[in-house]
CSV table of C-alpha atoms in Angstrom, one decimal:
chain,number,residue,atom,x,y,z
A,68,MET,CA,12.5,163.2,39.1
A,69,LYS,CA,12.4,162.7,43.0
A,70,ILE,CA,15.2,162.8,45.7
A,71,THR,CA,15.8,159.4,46.9
A,72,ASP,CA,19.0,159.6,49.0
A,73,VAL,CA,20.9,162.4,50.8
A,74,GLU,CA,24.4,161.5,52.1
A,75,VAL,CA,26.5,163.7,54.7
A,76,LEU,CA,30.3,163.1,53.9
A,77,VAL,CA,33.0,164.2,56.3
A,78,THR,CA,36.7,164.3,55.3
A,79,SER,CA,39.6,166.1,56.2
A,80,PRO,CA,42.4,166.4,53.4
A,81,GLY,CA,44.6,168.6,55.3
A,82,ARG,CA,41.5,170.5,56.9
A,83,ASN,CA,37.8,169.3,57.7
A,84,PHE,CA,35.2,169.5,55.1
A,85,VAL,CA,31.4,168.5,55.3
A,86,THR,CA,29.7,167.4,51.8
A,87,ILE,CA,26.2,166.7,51.0
A,88,ARG,CA,25.4,164.4,48.2
A,89,ILE,CA,21.5,164.2,46.9
A,90,ARG,CA,20.4,161.3,44.9
A,91,THR,CA,17.7,161.0,42.7
A,92,ASP,CA,15.3,158.4,41.1
A,93,GLU,CA,16.8,158.8,37.8
A,94,GLY,CA,20.6,158.6,38.5
A,95,VAL,CA,21.5,162.2,38.6
A,96,TYR,CA,23.0,163.4,41.8
A,97,GLY,CA,24.4,166.7,43.0
A,98,ILE,CA,26.9,167.8,45.9
A,99,GLY,CA,27.0,170.7,48.0
A,100,ASP,CA,29.6,172.2,50.7
A,101,ALA,CA,28.3,172.2,54.3
A,102,THR,CA,31.6,173.3,55.9
A,103,LEU,CA,31.6,175.6,58.9
A,104,ASN,CA,35.2,176.0,60.1
A,105,GLY,CA,35.5,174.7,63.7
A,106,ARG,CA,31.9,173.8,64.0
A,107,GLU,CA,31.6,171.2,61.3
A,108,LEU,CA,29.9,168.4,63.1
A,109,ALA,CA,27.3,170.6,64.1
A,110,VAL,CA,26.3,171.1,60.5
A,111,ALA,CA,26.7,167.5,59.7
A,112,SER,CA,24.2,166.6,62.4
A,113,TYR,CA,21.9,169.3,61.6
A,114,LEU,CA,21.7,167.9,57.9
A,115,ARG,CA,21.6,164.3,58.7
A,116,ASP,CA,19.2,164.3,61.6
A,117,HIS,CA,16.9,167.0,60.4
A,118,VAL,CA,17.1,168.1,56.9
A,119,ALA,CA,17.7,164.8,55.1
A,120,PRO,CA,14.6,163.0,56.1
A,121,CYS,CA,12.6,166.3,54.8
A,122,LEU,CA,14.0,165.8,51.5
A,123,ILE,CA,13.2,162.5,50.5
A,124,GLY,CA,10.5,162.1,47.9
A,125,ARG,CA,10.8,165.8,46.9
A,126,ASN,CA,11.3,167.3,43.2
A,127,PRO,CA,14.8,168.4,43.2
A,128,PHE,CA,13.9,171.1,40.5
A,129,GLN,CA,11.7,173.0,42.6
A,130,ILE,CA,14.8,174.8,44.2
A,131,GLU,CA,13.1,177.8,45.4
A,132,ASP,CA,10.4,175.9,47.0
A,133,ILE,CA,12.7,173.6,49.0
A,134,TRP,CA,14.6,176.9,50.0
A,135,GLN,CA,11.6,178.5,51.5
A,136,TYR,CA,10.7,175.1,53.0
A,137,LEU,CA,13.7,174.8,54.9
A,138,TYR,CA,14.4,178.3,55.8
A,139,ARG,CA,10.8,179.3,57.0
A,140,GLY,CA,9.7,175.5,58.0
A,141,ALA,CA,12.1,175.3,60.9
A,142,TYR,CA,10.7,178.1,62.9
A,143,TRP,CA,14.0,178.7,64.5
A,144,ARG,CA,15.3,180.6,61.3
A,145,ARG,CA,19.1,182.0,60.3
A,146,GLY,CA,22.4,181.5,62.1
A,147,PRO,CA,25.5,179.9,60.6
A,148,VAL,CA,24.6,176.3,61.2
A,149,THR,CA,21.0,176.5,59.8
A,150,MET,CA,22.0,178.8,56.7
A,151,THR,CA,25.1,176.6,56.2
A,152,ALA,CA,22.9,173.4,55.8
A,153,ILE,CA,20.4,175.2,53.7
A,154,GLY,CA,23.3,176.3,51.4
A,155,ALA,CA,24.7,173.1,51.0
A,156,VAL,CA,21.2,171.6,49.9
A,157,ASP,CA,20.8,174.6,47.7
A,158,MET,CA,24.2,174.1,46.0
A,159,ALA,CA,23.5,170.4,45.4
A,160,LEU,CA,20.1,171.0,43.9
A,161,TRP,CA,21.5,173.2,41.5
A,162,ASP,CA,23.9,170.9,40.6
A,163,ILE,CA,21.3,168.5,39.8
A,164,LYS,CA,19.3,170.7,37.5
A,165,GLY,CA,22.4,171.6,35.6
A,166,LYS,CA,23.5,167.9,35.1
A,167,ALA,CA,19.7,167.0,34.4
A,168,LEU,CA,19.6,169.6,31.6
A,169,ASN,CA,23.2,169.2,30.4
A,170,VAL,CA,24.2,173.0,31.0
A,171,PRO,CA,26.6,174.8,33.4
A,172,VAL,CA,24.8,176.2,36.4
A,173,TYR,CA,25.6,179.9,35.3
A,174,GLU,CA,23.5,179.5,32.2
A,175,LEU,CA,20.4,178.7,34.6
A,176,LEU,CA,21.2,182.0,36.3
A,177,GLY,CA,20.7,184.1,33.3
A,178,GLY,CA,24.1,183.3,31.6
A,179,ALA,CA,27.3,185.0,31.7
A,180,SER,CA,27.9,188.7,32.2
A,181,ARG,CA,31.4,188.6,32.0
A,182,ASN,CA,34.3,186.5,30.3
A,183,GLY,CA,35.9,185.4,33.6
A,184,VAL,CA,36.0,186.3,37.5
A,185,MET,CA,38.7,188.6,38.7
A,186,VAL,CA,40.2,186.9,41.6
A,187,TYR,CA,42.8,187.9,44.5
A,188,GLY,CA,45.2,186.0,46.1
A,189,HIS,CA,46.9,186.2,49.7
A,190,ALA,CA,50.4,187.5,49.9
A,191,ASN,CA,51.9,187.2,53.6
A,192,GLY,CA,54.9,187.6,55.4
A,193,GLN,CA,56.0,187.3,58.9
A,194,SER,CA,57.5,191.1,58.3
A,195,VAL,CA,56.8,193.8,56.1
A,196,GLY,CA,60.0,192.8,53.6
A,197,GLU,CA,58.6,189.4,53.4
A,198,ALA,CA,55.2,190.4,52.7
A,199,VAL,CA,56.4,192.8,49.8
A,200,GLU,CA,58.3,190.0,48.2
A,201,ALA,CA,55.3,187.8,48.3
A,202,VAL,CA,53.3,190.5,46.2
A,203,GLY,CA,55.8,189.9,43.5
A,204,ARG,CA,55.4,186.3,43.4
A,205,TYR,CA,51.6,186.5,42.9
A,206,LEU,CA,52.2,189.3,40.2
A,207,ASP,CA,54.5,186.9,38.4
A,208,MET,CA,51.7,184.4,38.4
A,209,GLY,CA,49.3,186.7,36.6
A,210,TYR,CA,47.3,187.9,39.6
A,211,LYS,CA,45.9,191.3,39.2
A,212,ALA,CA,44.6,191.7,42.6
A,213,VAL,CA,46.5,190.9,45.9
A,214,ARG,CA,45.5,190.9,49.4
A,215,VAL,CA,48.6,191.8,51.7
A,216,GLN,CA,49.1,190.8,55.3
A,217,ALA,CA,52.2,191.2,57.4
A,218,GLY,CA,53.0,190.1,61.0
A,219,VAL,CA,53.0,192.8,63.5
A,220,PRO,CA,56.4,193.5,65.3
A,221,GLY,CA,56.3,192.5,69.1
A,222,LEU,CA,53.3,190.0,68.4
A,223,LYS,CA,54.6,186.2,68.4
A,224,GLY,CA,51.9,185.5,65.9
A,225,THR,CA,49.2,187.5,63.8
A,226,TYR,CA,45.8,185.9,62.6
A,227,GLY,CA,45.5,186.0,58.8
A,228,VAL,CA,49.3,185.9,58.1
A,229,GLY,CA,49.5,182.5,56.3
A,230,ARG,CA,52.3,180.0,57.1
A,231,GLY,CA,52.0,178.8,53.3
A,232,GLU,CA,53.0,180.2,50.0
A,233,LEU,CA,49.3,179.7,48.1
A,234,PHE,CA,47.2,178.3,51.0
A,235,TYR,CA,47.1,178.0,54.6
A,236,GLU,CA,44.9,176.7,57.3
A,237,PRO,CA,44.5,179.0,60.4
A,238,ALA,CA,42.7,176.2,62.6
A,239,GLY,CA,44.8,173.9,64.5
A,240,GLU,CA,44.0,170.5,65.8
A,241,GLY,CA,43.3,170.1,69.6
A,242,LEU,CA,41.9,172.9,71.7
A,243,PRO,CA,41.9,176.5,70.4
A,244,ALA,CA,45.3,178.2,70.4
A,245,GLU,CA,45.5,181.6,72.3
A,246,ASP,CA,47.3,184.6,70.3
A,247,ALA,CA,48.2,187.9,71.9
A,248,TRP,CA,47.0,191.0,70.2
A,249,SER,CA,48.0,194.7,70.1
A,250,THR,CA,45.8,197.4,68.1
A,251,GLU,CA,48.3,199.9,68.7
A,252,LYS,CA,51.3,198.0,67.0
A,253,TYR,CA,49.1,196.8,64.3
A,254,LEU,CA,48.1,200.3,63.5
A,255,ALA,CA,51.7,201.3,63.5
A,256,THR,CA,52.6,198.8,61.0
A,257,VAL,CA,50.0,198.6,58.0
A,258,PRO,CA,50.6,202.0,56.6
A,259,GLU,CA,54.4,201.5,56.3
A,260,LEU,CA,53.4,198.0,54.5
A,261,PHE,CA,51.2,199.7,52.0
A,262,ALA,CA,53.7,202.4,51.1
A,263,ARG,CA,56.4,199.8,50.8
A,264,VAL,CA,54.3,197.8,48.4
A,265,ARG,CA,53.3,200.8,46.3
A,266,GLU,CA,56.9,202.1,46.2
A,267,GLU,CA,58.0,198.6,44.6
A,268,TYR,CA,55.1,197.8,42.3
A,269,GLY,CA,53.5,200.9,41.3
A,270,ARG,CA,49.9,201.6,40.9
A,271,ASP,CA,48.6,198.9,38.5
A,272,VAL,CA,47.8,196.2,41.0
A,273,HIS,CA,44.8,196.2,43.1
A,274,LEU,CA,45.8,195.9,46.9
A,275,LEU,CA,43.5,194.5,49.4
A,276,HIS,CA,43.7,194.1,53.3
A,277,ASP,CA,42.0,192.2,56.0
A,278,ALA,CA,41.6,194.0,59.6
A,279,HIS,CA,39.9,190.7,60.7
A,280,HIS,CA,37.1,192.6,62.9
A,281,ARG,CA,39.7,193.9,65.5
A,282,LEU,CA,39.4,197.6,65.4
A,283,THR,CA,36.7,200.1,66.9
A,284,PRO,CA,34.9,202.3,64.7
A,285,ILE,CA,37.1,205.3,65.2
A,286,GLU,CA,40.4,203.1,64.9
A,287,ALA,CA,39.0,201.9,61.6
A,288,GLY,CA,38.4,205.2,60.5
A,289,ARG,CA,41.8,206.5,61.4
A,290,LEU,CA,43.2,203.3,59.5
A,291,GLY,CA,41.2,203.8,56.3
A,292,ARG,CA,42.2,207.6,56.3
A,293,GLU,CA,46.0,206.7,56.7
A,294,LEU,CA,45.7,204.2,53.9
A,295,GLU,CA,44.0,206.7,51.4
A,296,PRO,CA,47.3,207.6,49.7
A,297,TYR,CA,47.9,204.0,48.7
A,298,ALA,CA,44.4,203.6,46.8
A,299,LEU,CA,43.2,200.2,48.3
A,300,PHE,CA,40.9,198.3,46.3
A,301,TRP,CA,39.2,197.8,49.9
A,302,LEU,CA,39.7,197.4,53.7
A,303,GLU,CA,37.9,194.3,54.9
A,304,ASP,CA,36.1,193.8,58.1
A,305,ALA,CA,37.4,196.7,59.7
A,306,VAL,CA,34.9,196.6,62.6
A,307,PRO,CA,32.7,193.6,63.7
A,308,ALA,CA,29.3,194.0,61.8
A,309,GLU,CA,26.8,193.0,64.5
A,310,GLN,CA,26.3,196.4,65.2
A,311,GLN,CA,25.8,197.7,61.5
A,312,GLU,CA,25.5,201.4,62.7
A,313,ALA,CA,29.0,201.4,63.8
A,314,PHE,CA,30.1,201.7,59.7
A,315,ARG,CA,28.6,205.3,59.8
A,316,ILE,CA,31.5,206.5,62.0
A,317,VAL,CA,34.1,204.7,59.7
A,318,ARG,CA,32.5,206.0,56.6
A,319,GLN,CA,32.6,209.5,57.9
A,320,HIS,CA,36.2,209.5,58.4
A,321,THR,CA,37.9,207.7,55.2
A,322,THR,CA,37.0,207.3,51.5
A,323,THR,CA,38.8,204.0,51.5
A,324,PRO,CA,36.4,201.4,49.9
A,325,LEU,CA,35.1,199.0,52.8
A,326,ALA,CA,34.0,195.4,52.5
A,327,VAL,CA,32.5,193.1,55.1
A,328,GLY,CA,30.1,190.0,55.3
A,329,GLU,CA,32.1,186.9,55.2
A,330,ILE,CA,30.2,185.9,58.3
A,331,PHE,CA,26.9,187.1,57.4
A,332,SER,CA,24.2,184.4,57.0
A,333,THR,CA,21.1,186.2,55.6
A,334,ILE,CA,20.8,189.5,53.8
A,335,HIS,CA,19.1,190.9,56.8
A,336,ASP,CA,22.6,191.2,58.5
A,337,ALA,CA,23.4,193.7,55.7
A,338,THR,CA,20.3,195.7,55.3
A,339,LEU,CA,21.3,199.1,57.0
A,340,LEU,CA,24.7,198.8,55.6
A,341,LEU,CA,23.4,198.6,52.1
A,342,ARG,CA,20.4,201.1,52.4
A,343,GLU,CA,22.9,203.7,53.9
A,344,ASN,CA,25.6,202.9,51.8
A,345,LEU,CA,27.9,202.3,54.4
A,346,ILE,CA,30.0,199.6,52.3
A,347,ASP,CA,31.1,199.0,48.9
A,348,TYR,CA,31.5,195.4,48.6
A,349,LEU,CA,29.4,192.8,50.4
A,350,ARG,CA,31.3,189.4,51.1
A,351,MET,CA,28.6,187.0,51.9
A,352,THR,CA,29.4,183.2,50.6
A,353,VAL,CA,27.4,180.9,48.9
A,354,VAL,CA,27.8,178.2,51.7
A,355,HIS,CA,27.2,180.5,54.7
A,356,GLY,CA,24.9,182.7,53.1
A,357,GLY,CA,22.2,180.2,52.3
A,358,GLY,CA,23.4,179.0,48.7
A,359,ILE,CA,23.0,180.4,45.5
A,360,THR,CA,19.3,181.0,45.8
A,361,HIS,CA,19.5,183.2,48.6
A,362,LEU,CA,22.9,185.0,47.5
A,363,ARG,CA,21.2,186.2,44.3
A,364,THR,CA,18.7,188.0,46.6
A,365,ALA,CA,21.5,189.5,48.6
A,366,ALA,CA,23.3,190.6,45.4
A,367,ALA,CA,20.4,192.0,43.8
A,368,TYR,CA,19.5,194.2,46.8
A,369,ALA,CA,23.2,195.4,46.8
A,370,ALA,CA,23.0,196.3,43.5
A,371,VAL,CA,20.1,198.8,44.1
A,372,HIS,CA,22.5,200.6,46.4
A,373,HIS,CA,25.6,200.6,44.1
A,374,VAL,CA,27.3,197.7,46.1
A,375,ARG,CA,29.4,194.9,44.3
A,376,THR,CA,30.2,191.4,45.7
A,377,GLY,CA,33.4,190.0,46.8
A,378,CYS,CA,32.7,186.6,48.2
A,379,HIS,CA,34.7,184.8,50.7
A,380,GLY,CA,36.9,182.4,49.1
A,381,ALA,CA,39.5,180.9,51.7
A,382,THR,CA,40.2,177.3,52.2
A,383,ASP,CA,37.8,176.9,55.0
A,384,LEU,CA,35.4,176.3,51.9
A,385,SER,CA,35.7,173.4,49.9
A,386,PRO,CA,36.0,173.4,45.8
A,387,VAL,CA,32.3,172.8,45.9
A,388,THR,CA,31.8,176.4,47.3
A,389,MET,CA,34.4,177.8,45.0
A,390,ALA,CA,32.6,176.4,41.8
A,391,ALA,CA,29.2,177.5,43.0
A,392,ALA,CA,30.7,180.9,43.7
A,393,LEU,CA,32.1,181.1,40.2
A,394,HIS,CA,29.1,180.5,38.5
A,395,PHE,CA,27.4,183.1,40.8
A,396,ASP,CA,30.1,185.6,40.2
A,397,LEU,CA,29.8,184.9,36.3
A,398,SER,CA,26.3,185.6,36.0
A,399,ILE,CA,25.5,188.6,38.4
A,400,PRO,CA,25.7,192.2,37.1
A,401,ASN,CA,27.4,193.8,40.3
A,402,PHE,CA,30.1,191.4,40.8
A,403,GLY,CA,33.5,193.0,42.3
A,404,ILE,CA,36.2,190.3,42.8
A,405,GLN,CA,36.4,186.8,44.2
A,406,GLU,CA,38.7,185.6,46.9
A,407,TYR,CA,40.9,182.8,45.9
A,408,MET,CA,43.2,180.8,48.4
A,409,ARG,CA,44.1,177.8,46.4
A,410,HIS,CA,43.5,174.4,48.1
A,411,THR,CA,46.3,171.6,48.9
A,412,ALA,CA,46.9,168.8,46.6
A,413,GLU,CA,44.9,166.4,48.6
A,414,THR,CA,42.0,168.6,48.6
A,415,ASP,CA,41.8,168.9,44.9
A,416,GLU,CA,42.3,165.2,44.6
A,417,VAL,CA,39.0,164.6,46.7
A,418,PHE,CA,37.1,167.4,44.9
A,419,PRO,CA,38.2,167.2,41.1
A,420,HIS,CA,36.7,170.4,39.4
A,421,ALA,CA,36.3,172.1,36.0
A,422,TYR,CA,37.3,175.6,37.3
A,423,THR,CA,40.6,177.1,35.8
A,424,PHE,CA,42.9,180.2,36.6
A,425,ALA,CA,44.5,182.1,33.9
A,426,ASP,CA,45.9,185.6,33.7
A,427,GLY,CA,44.4,186.7,37.0
A,428,TYR,CA,40.9,185.2,36.2
A,429,LEU,CA,38.8,182.4,37.3
A,430,HIS,CA,36.2,180.6,35.2
A,431,PRO,CA,33.7,178.0,36.2
A,432,GLY,CA,34.2,175.8,33.1
A,433,ASP,CA,31.3,174.6,30.9
A,434,ALA,CA,30.7,171.1,32.6
A,435,PRO,CA,27.0,170.3,33.4
A,436,GLY,CA,26.2,171.5,36.8
A,437,LEU,CA,28.5,173.0,39.1
A,438,GLY,CA,31.4,171.1,37.4
A,439,VAL,CA,33.0,169.6,40.6
A,440,ASP,CA,32.8,166.0,42.0
A,441,TYR,CA,33.7,164.1,45.1
A,442,ARG,CA,35.8,161.1,45.2
A,443,ASP,CA,35.0,158.6,48.2
A,444,GLU,CA,37.6,156.4,47.7
A,445,VAL,CA,40.4,159.1,48.2
A,446,ALA,CA,38.1,161.1,51.1
A,447,GLU,CA,38.3,158.0,53.0
A,448,ARG,CA,42.0,158.2,53.4
A,449,PHE,CA,41.4,161.6,55.4
A,450,PRO,CA,39.4,161.0,58.6
A,451,TYR,CA,37.9,163.9,60.6
A,452,ARG,CA,40.0,165.9,63.1
A,453,ARG,CA,39.0,168.2,65.6
A,454,ALA,CA,40.1,171.8,64.9
A,455,TYR,CA,39.6,175.1,66.1
A,456,LEU,CA,40.5,178.6,64.9
A,457,PRO,CA,42.8,180.6,67.4
A,458,VAL,CA,41.4,182.8,70.0
A,459,SER,CA,42.8,186.3,70.5
A,460,ARG,CA,43.6,188.2,73.9
A,461,LEU,CA,45.0,191.7,74.5
A,462,GLU,CA,48.5,191.8,75.8
A,463,ASP,CA,47.3,192.2,79.3
A,464,GLY,CA,45.4,188.8,79.1
A,465,THR,CA,41.8,190.3,78.4
A,466,MET,CA,39.9,188.5,76.1
A,467,PHE,CA,39.4,190.6,72.9
A,468,ASN,CA,35.9,191.5,72.6
A,469,TRP,CA,35.4,193.9,69.5
């Protein structure tokens, strides 16, 4: 079997997605997600102009060798654009192999290690009261774990607080929006939020919270300590992780479990965090982390240090990545939890998929390959629209720089 064609497809059914489709001389094709929110066309160009020509004529079954070729052969390694492109190719190759052998990808990864993948949804509210009510709606749908975010009093908008019930898109068309931020007001709100949630729903539900990289290490340590009575499943992205040593300070001040890594592109971004047991959950995602091949390496290294996975799964990743993540999640021994923000009906129409939700768990299904497809005739109805994530400034106008 040889690769004969590589297509790069861009569509926007409610938000922008980049998809790669690799075709072979035996009629088997595979698809991969190449979406990088706010920088989509950079990855599309990288794939179309630099990667695709190098794949023609290669054996798609040689997944490991192709991964090493794309990573080590480019000289300029790592970075979100490069690793997203490699991740897309890797997903498509696993999809091809699964289809050619007529098995779901998780069987190629060693088989299932569990019956299903526990997921968490996003309960949002512009106020604490609205967020508390939203948690109840997720519990009614069968979720066993819920991320809870509320608007901060005194701020016009709060990044991470969705505008929709089951899905939302934080990126906006045109130039980036600019939001005001106050750490002091935020820190005064979050403990009250979780006190209310625990009082209303008890201890049986897993609760999660995302700080979106907006705290200093000592502020994060304070927040984690104040949240300890409410037994969070994790506190996510408490501080930016470019300086991995900063998590030492956070760890010294709280026993609240810590999660980070959705913007990591390689295992090298997390080696100190894992080696020193500074985090509890690694949130690298299949697409931005170089695909299933590299994420398996990251998960194996994390397992040695008693760290579990918690892959990013917001709507800035297409159903292709969600499917790939579920096959990965189902197979590894140190899985923790999977983020699950549902896509719009238009997105699901473009990307029909085999994965299903029931009783708080997702399962990738048993269709050959990844179990997800791409409908060209539907995708063509949704042309690309430039969009950016918002930018934050402090209330005095200073560019937020944590």
